[in-house]
Amino acid sequence: MGIIESGRIVASGKVHEIVEQMGSHVQVVVRTLGALEDLRAAVAALPGVRRVEAVDGRVTFSFDHARAELPGLLRTLVSSGQEIFSFEVKDRSLESVFMDLTKGQVT
């Protein structure tokens, strides 16, 4: 498989190889009983977090550290006063890899 942008191959290989090449980060979806903006700000301030979005009652973000560090991230959010009622970890999808690799340029 290959990912092409503007006539240039930006990644190629088997799907699982391309996903692995992009690193070990995962998508995390968190829901709170508290204020969504407070949760978004708390998440955005944590190390290893990027692409933070607050939409439809949940905060979604990418986490660049090892999966083993996710329980610590959750503990940090709870101990900071966040009322977390859902914490879901999603493995990288081909779509998220595509979005990371491309800049949306069309020729």
XYZ file of C-alpha atoms in Angstrom:
107
model
C 0.000 0.000 0.000
C 1.175 3.547 -0.557
C 0.108 7.000 0.584
C 0.639 9.645 -2.088
C 0.352 13.404 -1.770
C 0.971 15.860 -4.578
C 2.413 13.074 -6.725
C 4.936 12.082 -4.070
C 4.935 8.839 -2.077
C 4.972 9.814 1.607
C 4.690 6.245 2.967
C 4.582 2.728 1.593
C 4.416 -0.832 2.891
C 1.857 -3.085 4.490
C -0.841 -1.266 6.456
C 0.410 -2.461 9.856
C 3.978 -1.432 8.898
C 2.884 2.107 7.999
C 0.934 2.407 11.260
C 3.954 1.148 13.250
C 6.282 3.575 11.436
C 4.208 6.443 12.753
C 5.045 5.546 16.334
C 3.288 4.131 19.312
C 0.874 6.951 20.051
C -2.780 6.161 20.505
C -6.032 8.084 20.373
C -7.737 8.621 23.721
C -11.355 9.662 24.260
C -12.327 10.996 27.688
C -15.766 11.981 28.989
C -16.352 14.015 32.118
C -19.184 14.920 34.424
C -17.569 18.338 34.859
C -16.957 21.229 32.503
C -15.696 20.060 29.113
C -13.429 23.082 28.640
C -11.762 22.451 32.014
C -11.013 18.880 30.953
C -9.705 20.036 27.567
C -7.342 22.504 29.244
C -6.142 19.898 31.776
C -5.459 17.354 29.017
C -3.694 19.889 26.789
C -1.266 20.717 29.604
C -0.041 17.122 29.970
C 3.243 15.953 28.422
C 2.958 13.727 25.359
C -0.508 15.003 24.462
C -1.300 16.568 21.103
C -4.262 17.262 18.835
C -6.692 17.951 21.659
C -10.306 18.452 20.597
C -13.412 19.004 22.707
C -16.506 17.964 20.750
C -19.885 16.413 21.553
C -19.296 16.061 25.288
C -15.892 14.409 25.015
C -12.227 15.313 24.743
C -10.194 13.424 22.143
C -6.412 13.544 21.892
C -3.296 11.715 20.714
C -0.897 10.427 23.354
C 2.714 9.983 22.255
C 4.059 8.052 25.222
C 3.975 4.313 25.875
C 0.651 2.642 26.607
C 2.027 1.732 30.041
C 1.891 5.446 30.947
C -1.850 5.766 30.294
C -2.929 4.770 33.841
C -0.683 7.533 35.198
C -2.247 10.026 32.824
C -5.709 9.020 34.046
C -4.582 9.245 37.702
C -3.220 12.745 37.040
C -6.528 13.895 35.563
C -8.591 12.439 38.421
C -6.269 13.801 41.135
C -6.487 17.253 39.542
C -10.228 17.214 40.229
C -11.545 16.052 36.861
C -14.701 13.936 37.188
C -13.878 11.283 34.582
C -16.583 8.734 33.806
C -15.176 7.299 30.572
C -11.587 6.774 29.377
C -11.255 4.914 26.059
C -8.013 4.069 24.265
C -8.119 3.497 20.512
C -5.259 2.116 18.461
C -4.138 4.162 15.505
C -6.289 3.806 12.426
C -5.084 4.064 8.869
C -7.127 7.253 8.573
C -5.328 8.898 11.506
C -1.959 7.880 10.032
C -3.009 9.346 6.678
C -4.017 12.611 8.349
C -0.660 12.799 10.155
C 1.336 12.085 7.002
C -0.450 14.438 4.616
C -0.956 18.174 4.597
C -4.107 18.196 2.471
C -2.327 19.434 -0.626
C -4.054 18.635 -3.892
C -2.530 19.052 -7.338
